[in-house]
CSV table of C-alpha atoms and ligand atoms in Angstrom, one decimal:
chain,number,residue,atom,x,y,z
A,1,UNK,CA,58.4,32.0,-39.9
A,2,UNK,CA,61.1,29.7,-40.8
A,3,UNK,CA,61.4,28.9,-44.6
A,4,UNK,CA,62.8,26.2,-46.3
A,5,UNK,CA,64.9,25.6,-49.7
A,6,UNK,CA,62.8,22.7,-51.3
A,7,UNK,CA,65.1,23.0,-54.1
A,8,UNK,CA,68.4,23.7,-53.2
A,9,UNK,CA,71.0,24.3,-56.2
A,10,UNK,CA,73.9,21.5,-56.1
A,11,UNK,CA,77.4,22.4,-54.5
A,12,UNK,CA,79.1,21.9,-57.9
A,13,UNK,CA,81.9,24.7,-59.1
A,14,UNK,CA,80.3,27.0,-61.6
A,15,UNK,CA,81.9,30.0,-63.3
A,16,UNK,CA,79.6,33.3,-62.9
A,17,UNK,CA,81.5,36.1,-64.9
A,18,UNK,CA,80.5,37.0,-68.5
A,19,UNK,CA,82.9,34.4,-69.6
A,20,UNK,CA,84.9,33.6,-73.1
A,21,UNK,CA,84.4,29.6,-73.2
A,22,UNK,CA,87.0,29.4,-75.8
A,23,UNK,CA,88.7,31.9,-78.6
A,24,UNK,CA,85.3,31.8,-80.5
A,25,UNK,CA,82.9,31.0,-77.7
A,26,UNK,CA,81.0,33.1,-75.1
A,27,UNK,CA,78.6,33.5,-73.0
A,28,UNK,CA,76.6,36.6,-73.0
A,29,UNK,CA,74.7,36.7,-69.8
A,30,UNK,CA,70.9,38.0,-69.6
A,31,UNK,CA,71.0,39.0,-72.9
A,32,UNK,CA,67.4,38.3,-73.5
A,33,UNK,CA,65.3,41.5,-73.3
A,34,UNK,CA,61.5,39.9,-73.6
A,35,UNK,CA,61.8,36.3,-72.3
A,36,UNK,CA,57.9,36.0,-71.9
A,37,UNK,CA,57.2,36.9,-75.1
A,38,UNK,CA,59.6,34.5,-76.5
A,39,UNK,CA,58.0,31.7,-74.1
A,40,UNK,CA,54.3,33.0,-75.6
A,41,UNK,CA,56.0,32.2,-79.0
A,42,UNK,CA,57.0,28.7,-77.7
A,43,UNK,CA,53.7,28.0,-76.3
A,44,UNK,CA,52.1,28.7,-79.8
A,45,UNK,CA,54.5,26.8,-81.7
A,46,UNK,CA,53.8,23.8,-79.5
A,47,UNK,CA,50.6,24.0,-80.8
A,48,UNK,CA,51.2,23.4,-83.9
A,49,UNK,CA,54.5,21.5,-83.8
A,50,UNK,CA,53.8,19.7,-80.5
A,51,UNK,CA,56.4,18.6,-78.0
A,52,UNK,CA,57.6,15.4,-78.9
A,53,UNK,CA,60.8,12.8,-77.3
A,54,UNK,CA,62.6,11.9,-80.4
A,55,UNK,CA,64.0,8.4,-80.9
A,56,UNK,CA,68.2,8.1,-81.1
A,57,UNK,CA,69.5,6.2,-84.1
A,58,UNK,CA,70.2,3.9,-81.4
A,59,UNK,CA,66.7,3.5,-80.6
A,60,UNK,CA,66.9,4.9,-77.2
A,61,UNK,CA,64.2,7.8,-76.2
A,62,UNK,CA,65.6,11.4,-75.6
A,63,UNK,CA,65.3,12.6,-72.4
A,64,UNK,CA,64.9,16.4,-73.5
A,65,UNK,CA,61.3,17.1,-75.6
A,66,UNK,CA,61.6,18.6,-78.6
A,67,UNK,CA,60.1,21.0,-81.2
A,68,UNK,CA,61.5,23.5,-84.2
A,69,UNK,CA,60.4,26.5,-85.7
A,70,UNK,CA,62.2,28.1,-89.1
A,71,UNK,CA,62.6,26.7,-92.4
A,72,UNK,CA,64.3,23.5,-91.3
A,73,UNK,CA,63.7,21.3,-88.1
A,74,UNK,CA,66.2,19.1,-86.6
A,75,UNK,CA,65.0,15.8,-86.5
A,76,UNK,CA,66.4,12.3,-84.8
A,77,UNK,CA,65.2,8.7,-85.7
A,78,UNK,CA,66.3,5.2,-85.9
A,79,UNK,CA,67.6,6.5,-89.8
A,80,UNK,CA,69.5,9.3,-88.1
A,81,UNK,CA,69.9,12.9,-87.4
A,82,UNK,CA,68.8,15.1,-90.2
A,83,UNK,CA,67.1,18.5,-91.1
A,84,UNK,CA,63.7,18.5,-92.6
A,85,UNK,CA,61.4,20.8,-93.7
A,86,UNK,CA,58.5,19.4,-92.6
A,87,UNK,CA,57.4,17.9,-89.4
A,88,UNK,CA,57.1,14.1,-89.2
A,89,UNK,CA,54.1,14.4,-86.8
A,90,UNK,CA,52.1,16.7,-88.7
A,91,UNK,CA,53.6,16.2,-92.0
A,92,UNK,CA,53.5,19.8,-92.3
A,93,UNK,CA,55.9,22.3,-92.0
A,94,UNK,CA,57.5,23.9,-88.8
A,95,UNK,CA,56.4,27.1,-87.6
A,96,UNK,CA,57.8,30.0,-88.9
A,97,UNK,CA,60.6,31.7,-87.4
A,98,UNK,CA,59.5,34.9,-85.9
A,99,UNK,CA,60.9,38.0,-86.7
A,100,UNK,CA,61.7,38.4,-83.1
A,101,UNK,CA,63.4,35.6,-82.8
A,102,UNK,CA,65.7,36.3,-85.7
A,103,UNK,CA,66.6,39.5,-84.4
A,104,UNK,CA,67.7,38.0,-81.2
A,105,UNK,CA,69.9,36.0,-82.8
A,106,UNK,CA,71.4,37.9,-85.1
A,107,UNK,CA,72.3,40.5,-82.3
A,108,UNK,CA,73.8,37.8,-80.2
A,109,UNK,CA,75.9,36.6,-82.8
A,110,UNK,CA,77.0,40.1,-83.6
A,111,UNK,CA,77.9,40.8,-79.9
A,112,UNK,CA,80.3,38.0,-79.9
A,113,UNK,CA,82.1,38.7,-83.3
A,114,UNK,CA,80.2,36.9,-85.9
A,115,UNK,CA,78.2,39.4,-88.4
A,116,UNK,CA,75.4,38.6,-90.9
A,117,UNK,CA,73.8,35.6,-89.0
A,118,UNK,CA,70.8,34.8,-90.3
A,119,UNK,CA,69.2,31.3,-89.2
A,120,UNK,CA,67.5,29.3,-90.6
A,121,UNK,CA,66.7,26.6,-88.1
A,122,UNK,CA,65.8,26.8,-84.6
A,123,UNK,CA,65.4,23.9,-82.5
A,124,UNK,CA,63.8,23.9,-79.4
A,125,UNK,CA,64.8,21.9,-76.3
A,126,UNK,CA,62.2,21.2,-73.2
A,127,UNK,CA,64.2,19.8,-69.9
A,128,UNK,CA,62.1,18.3,-67.2
A,129,UNK,CA,63.3,17.2,-63.8
A,130,UNK,CA,66.3,14.8,-64.7
A,131,UNK,CA,66.3,15.6,-68.6
A,132,UNK,CA,70.1,15.9,-69.9
A,133,UNK,CA,71.7,16.1,-73.0
A,134,UNK,CA,75.0,13.8,-73.4
A,135,UNK,CA,78.1,14.9,-74.9
A,136,UNK,CA,77.7,15.7,-78.4
A,137,UNK,CA,79.2,17.7,-81.5
A,138,UNK,CA,76.6,19.6,-83.3
A,139,UNK,CA,77.9,18.7,-87.2
A,140,UNK,CA,74.2,18.1,-88.4
A,141,UNK,CA,74.9,22.0,-90.3
A,142,UNK,CA,76.3,22.3,-93.9
A,143,UNK,CA,78.1,25.6,-93.3
A,144,UNK,CA,80.6,25.2,-90.4
A,145,UNK,CA,81.8,28.8,-90.4
A,146,UNK,CA,78.3,29.9,-89.1
A,147,UNK,CA,77.8,30.2,-85.5
A,148,UNK,CA,75.4,28.4,-83.4
A,149,UNK,CA,73.5,30.9,-80.7
A,150,UNK,CA,72.0,29.1,-77.8
A,151,UNK,CA,69.0,30.6,-75.8
A,152,UNK,CA,68.3,29.6,-72.1
A,153,UNK,CA,65.1,30.4,-70.3
A,154,UNK,CA,63.9,28.9,-66.9
A,155,UNK,CA,65.3,26.4,-64.4
A,156,UNK,CA,69.1,27.0,-64.6
A,157,UNK,CA,71.3,24.0,-65.7
A,158,UNK,CA,74.7,23.1,-65.9
A,159,UNK,CA,76.6,23.3,-69.4
A,160,UNK,CA,79.0,21.3,-69.9
A,161,UNK,CA,81.9,22.4,-72.5
A,162,UNK,CA,84.7,20.2,-73.6
A,163,UNK,CA,86.8,20.0,-76.2
A,164,UNK,CA,87.2,18.6,-80.0
A,165,UNK,CA,87.4,15.1,-78.7
A,166,UNK,CA,84.9,13.5,-76.1
A,167,UNK,CA,87.3,12.5,-73.8
A,168,UNK,CA,88.5,16.0,-73.1
A,169,UNK,CA,88.0,17.4,-69.9
A,170,UNK,CA,85.0,19.5,-69.7
A,171,UNK,CA,84.1,23.2,-68.3
A,172,UNK,CA,81.3,23.6,-66.5
A,173,UNK,CA,79.0,26.9,-66.6
A,174,UNK,CA,75.8,27.7,-65.2
A,175,UNK,CA,73.2,29.0,-67.8
A,176,UNK,CA,70.5,30.9,-66.2
A,177,UNK,CA,67.2,32.5,-67.5
A,178,UNK,CA,67.8,34.8,-70.7
A,179,UNK,CA,71.6,34.1,-71.0
A,180,UNK,CA,72.7,33.2,-74.3
A,181,UNK,CA,76.0,31.2,-75.6
A,182,UNK,CA,77.3,31.9,-79.1
A,183,UNK,CA,80.0,29.8,-80.5
A,184,UNK,CA,81.8,29.1,-84.1
A,185,UNK,CA,85.1,29.7,-85.8
A,186,UNK,CA,87.7,27.1,-83.9
A,187,UNK,CA,85.1,26.1,-81.4
A,188,UNK,CA,82.3,25.3,-83.6
A,189,UNK,CA,83.0,21.3,-83.1
A,190,UNK,CA,83.7,21.7,-79.8
A,191,UNK,CA,81.8,18.6,-77.3
A,192,UNK,CA,78.7,19.6,-75.0
A,193,UNK,CA,75.8,18.8,-73.3
A,194,UNK,CA,73.7,19.5,-70.3
A,195,UNK,CA,73.8,17.7,-66.5
A,196,UNK,CA,70.4,16.5,-65.7
A,197,UNK,CA,68.4,19.2,-65.0
A,198,UNK,CA,67.7,19.5,-60.7
A,199,UNK,CA,64.0,19.9,-59.7
A,200,UNK,CA,62.5,23.4,-59.4
A,201,UNK,CA,60.0,26.1,-59.8
A,202,UNK,CA,60.7,29.3,-62.1
A,203,UNK,CA,58.6,32.1,-61.7
A,204,UNK,CA,57.7,31.8,-65.8
A,205,UNK,CA,58.4,28.3,-66.7
A,206,UNK,CA,57.3,26.6,-63.4
A,207,UNK,CA,59.3,23.1,-63.8
A,208,UNK,CA,61.2,23.6,-67.1
A,209,UNK,CA,64.0,24.8,-69.0
A,210,UNK,CA,63.9,26.1,-72.2
A,211,UNK,CA,66.8,25.9,-74.7
A,212,UNK,CA,66.8,27.4,-78.1
A,213,UNK,CA,69.6,26.9,-80.7
A,214,UNK,CA,69.5,28.8,-83.5
A,215,UNK,CA,71.4,27.3,-86.5
A,216,UNK,CA,72.2,28.1,-90.4
A,217,UNK,CA,71.2,24.4,-91.9
A,218,UNK,CA,71.6,24.9,-94.8
A,219,UNK,CA,74.3,26.8,-97.2
A,220,UNK,CA,73.0,29.8,-99.1
I,301,MD6,C1,71.2,23.1,-74.1
I,301,MD6,N1,72.6,23.1,-76.0
I,301,MD6,O1,71.6,24.2,-73.7
I,301,MD6,C2,71.5,22.0,-75.2
I,301,MD6,N2,74.4,23.0,-78.9
I,301,MD6,O2,69.8,22.6,-73.5
I,301,MD6,C3,73.1,22.7,-76.9
I,301,MD6,O3,73.2,21.3,-77.4
I,301,MD6,C4,73.8,23.2,-78.0
I,301,MD6,O4,73.9,25.0,-76.2
I,301,MD6,C5,75.3,24.2,-79.6
I,301,MD6,C6,75.4,25.1,-79.2
I,301,MD6,C7,74.9,25.6,-78.2
I,301,MD6,C8,74.0,24.8,-77.2
I,302,FE,FE1,74.2,21.0,-79.2
């Protein structure tokens, strides 16, 4: 029987080795041991704080659907970007961060050389075909000495990793199901983004990619 690849991946140069992206930034390949239970948690959270497309301060709707868990959730609207203890859609606290999430984020940070990472915020992104994240810095957190831990689940995506200036050249990294990116230190404010998601069908997430970024939003 002849089969056809309905969703061929693009012929883009991407790196696959367990990479160091910078002095204080690296990719931990297939670090997530139980992706299915993470996905089950995400589904339960989205039943409490639903997926939504936030507005940018400039008035555009983000292509990525978002929700949060933990004490603080990242929100964007016409007034700007900030962390909030309550979900503006429900006026209720965000779902709690599961212990398994805390442990995973802590262990990934540890493996990347950052000890004692205890996140208080987890932004959960859902990408459908065509959804993207323009080059940006993560700079809404109070303590820039704390790293960010970013978990990818489901469909692969190409992550752009730039420099400290928006115009710096970017590296392309293919992030796949179970991969974790950790960065901090001198790389904490590097520009980064995600290219438009290619259509596909993943065995556990279907037509989506999920990304969770764990942060310490508020200084202890
Ligand atoms: C994403 N990630 O992977 C978007 N930010 O879908 C981010 O914006 C990000 O992966 C800071 C650190 C790691 C990240
Ligand atoms: Fe980011």
